[in-house]
């Protein structure tokens, strides 16, 4: 597609439920990144994919968080047993190659856990 | 632990003023520094700086990196209300990692 597409744009969920966030990167971009932006905080790196593999999972905050990418394209970020502190905007970005200039970010998913 | 600190956290100026935004970093195996503008949700890329002392310019915006003192500045001249946004600075490490470390941003408000 023309840009990085994320869905849903907003998600309200009850504490304890699982959620899936989707990211569709720019066509042909091999690198895909997930970040989280909490209120008043900078962007926090979560995970990075090169193709379908995730060489850097260092940013995932707990084992409730997981992500996968299939076909070198769409990625899903899954949060199990959501907690209120998971409330944030989850941003996805892609770049043509690993280490490429200036990722292109999607508009994000605003997750609210009530 | 990698760290990026931006200052000021917020800044209010009048249209036409010139502003300088600051970013200092401590990153293992530093590779490059990036600036983004965030108006709503999606940060948009402004600059990537890899070499010290080489200014990058785009219209009224310019940025430079000092790898000895570990900081970068973003200048905006003749500011306009459309420049109002959060400006994010991020440092990219080398080695096998690729996740950016972001600062908290500078919230810039341009008053007419």
XYZ file of C-alpha atoms in Angstrom:
226
model
C 0.000 0.000 0.000
C 0.915 3.665 -0.158
C 1.573 3.969 3.554
C 1.770 1.922 6.704
C -1.716 0.876 7.684
C -2.703 -0.051 11.227
C -5.942 -1.433 12.550
C -7.966 -0.874 14.532
C -7.294 2.833 15.001
C -8.896 2.691 18.439
C -9.521 -0.239 20.736
C -11.167 -0.282 24.137
C -10.906 -3.556 25.991
C -11.616 -4.882 29.435
C -8.772 -5.753 31.733
C -7.819 -9.392 31.347
C -8.919 -9.734 27.730
C -6.536 -10.458 24.849
C -6.116 -7.993 21.985
C -4.578 -8.213 18.532
C -3.210 -5.192 16.746
C -2.482 -5.336 13.059
C 0.123 -3.601 10.924
C 0.291 -3.661 7.139
C 3.646 -2.172 6.059
C 4.488 -0.418 2.837
C 4.670 -2.967 0.051
C 8.219 -4.213 -0.397
C 9.483 -2.973 2.965
C 11.393 -5.825 4.566
C 11.899 -4.272 7.992
C 8.990 -3.725 10.378
C 9.031 -2.218 13.845
C 6.585 -1.930 16.723
C 6.738 0.946 19.221
C 4.574 2.009 22.130
C 3.874 5.582 23.160
C 2.387 6.102 26.588
C 0.922 9.427 27.706
C 3.689 11.965 28.201
C 6.392 9.491 27.265
C 8.616 9.069 24.273
C 8.283 6.159 21.913
C 9.370 2.862 23.427
C 10.810 0.200 21.135
C 9.055 -3.171 21.379
C 10.174 -5.482 18.582
C 11.671 -5.483 15.132
C 11.228 -7.879 12.188
C 13.534 -8.440 9.273
C 11.416 -10.451 6.878
C 9.530 -12.939 9.029
C 12.152 -13.274 11.715
C 12.488 -11.119 14.795
C 16.176 -10.714 15.620
C 15.457 -8.134 18.306
C 12.674 -8.819 20.829
C 14.451 -6.986 23.588
C 11.789 -4.329 24.018
C 8.798 -6.557 24.727
C 7.789 -5.510 28.251
C 6.543 -8.904 29.432
C 5.696 -12.405 28.244
C 2.101 -11.252 27.744
C 3.333 -9.483 24.619
C 4.089 -11.376 21.420
C 4.295 -10.523 17.759
C 4.484 -12.370 14.514
C 4.899 -11.551 10.891
C 3.875 -13.844 8.097
C 4.756 -13.724 4.433
C 7.195 -10.910 5.085
C 4.281 -8.505 5.161
C 1.484 -8.102 7.718
C 2.382 -8.232 11.389
C 0.194 -8.718 14.432
C 1.052 -7.659 17.963
C -0.839 -9.661 20.562
C -1.265 -8.619 24.165
C -2.664 -11.312 26.426
C -4.482 -10.670 29.695
C -4.345 -6.915 29.184
C -3.590 -4.645 32.120
C -4.393 -0.960 32.550
C -0.725 -0.066 32.161
C -0.889 -1.476 28.637
C -3.017 1.534 27.636
C -0.986 3.443 25.050
C -0.715 4.214 21.372
C 0.944 1.338 19.547
C 2.825 2.517 16.477
C 4.128 0.384 13.653
C 6.812 1.497 11.218
C 8.481 -0.028 8.197
C 11.587 0.632 6.167
C 12.800 -0.678 2.856
C 15.772 -2.470 4.298
C 17.281 -3.057 7.713
C 19.001 0.123 8.781
C 17.324 2.149 6.078
C 16.739 5.877 6.338
C 13.796 7.250 8.234
C 11.131 4.664 8.905
C 7.603 5.433 7.777
C 5.205 5.254 10.684
C 1.564 4.242 10.659
C -1.064 6.287 12.469
C -1.120 3.884 15.362
C -3.687 2.016 17.422
C -4.880 3.752 20.573
C -5.452 0.989 23.120
C -7.451 1.728 26.243
C -7.754 -0.957 28.893
C -10.625 -0.338 31.299
C 21.078 1.627 29.353
C 20.672 3.741 26.230
C 19.245 7.188 26.864
C 18.066 10.168 24.812
C 17.221 13.453 26.518
C 15.478 16.323 24.789
C 15.144 19.906 25.920
C 13.141 21.905 26.405
C 10.149 19.630 26.975
C 7.848 22.395 25.815
C 8.316 25.734 24.116
C 5.908 28.503 23.153
C 7.065 31.163 20.677
C 5.518 33.652 18.281
C 5.279 33.223 14.544
C 8.456 34.369 12.859
C 10.727 33.464 15.760
C 13.663 31.080 15.391
C 13.797 28.065 17.691
C 16.522 25.598 18.611
C 15.608 22.188 19.968
C 18.204 20.115 21.773
C 18.888 16.400 21.929
C 21.621 14.640 23.873
C 22.220 10.912 23.755
C 24.058 8.039 25.361
C 23.834 5.010 23.116
C 26.005 1.931 22.899
C 27.631 1.643 19.476
C 25.897 4.764 18.227
C 25.189 4.711 14.522
C 22.862 7.584 13.694
C 20.449 10.135 15.089
C 17.015 10.811 13.672
C 14.538 13.665 14.050
C 10.789 13.252 13.615
C 7.811 15.625 13.689
C 4.667 14.273 15.339
C 1.484 16.258 14.805
C -1.234 13.708 15.437
C -0.333 10.059 15.721
C 2.219 9.187 13.048
C 5.697 10.705 13.420
C 7.027 11.921 10.095
C 10.700 11.680 9.268
C 12.740 14.879 9.122
C 16.447 14.075 9.192
C 18.935 11.305 9.752
C 22.399 12.366 10.895
C 25.380 10.071 10.843
C 28.425 12.309 10.506
C 29.553 15.026 12.869
C 29.493 18.673 11.815
C 27.585 18.244 8.569
C 24.416 20.306 8.556
C 21.324 18.895 6.910
C 18.733 21.364 5.651
C 15.182 21.124 4.460
C 13.541 24.482 3.863
C 13.399 26.343 7.162
C 14.561 23.330 9.132
C 18.158 22.341 9.696
C 19.972 19.948 11.976
C 23.505 19.102 12.950
C 25.193 16.380 14.981
C 28.153 16.600 17.352
C 29.457 13.087 17.996
C 32.150 14.279 20.354
C 29.754 16.044 22.712
C 26.937 13.537 21.972
C 24.216 15.951 20.996
C 22.209 17.263 18.100
C 20.172 20.396 17.509
C 17.194 21.049 15.307
C 16.730 24.643 14.160
C 13.554 26.097 12.745
C 13.735 29.620 11.332
C 10.832 31.965 10.564
C 8.447 29.671 12.433
C 4.858 29.260 11.268
C 1.784 27.978 13.104
C 2.054 24.793 11.034
C 5.338 24.038 12.767
C 3.427 23.397 15.991
C 4.034 19.750 16.852
C 6.020 17.419 19.049
C 9.572 17.028 17.760
C 11.112 13.666 18.544
C 14.772 12.801 18.564
C 15.880 9.173 18.347
C 19.236 7.427 18.444
C 19.941 4.284 16.501
C 22.466 1.791 17.835
C 24.872 -0.240 15.773
C 25.599 -3.925 15.986
C 22.710 -6.310 15.574
C 20.087 -4.145 17.215
C 17.916 -1.767 15.277
C 15.363 -0.419 17.702
C 15.508 3.325 18.065
C 15.742 4.918 21.490
C 13.485 7.967 21.539
C 13.537 11.031 23.717
C 10.308 12.279 25.269
C 10.030 15.007 22.667
C 9.777 18.771 22.637
C 6.237 20.117 22.399
C 6.538 23.239 20.248
C 3.656 25.694 20.073
C 3.790 28.572 17.606
C 1.401 31.395 18.457
C 0.130 33.646 15.671
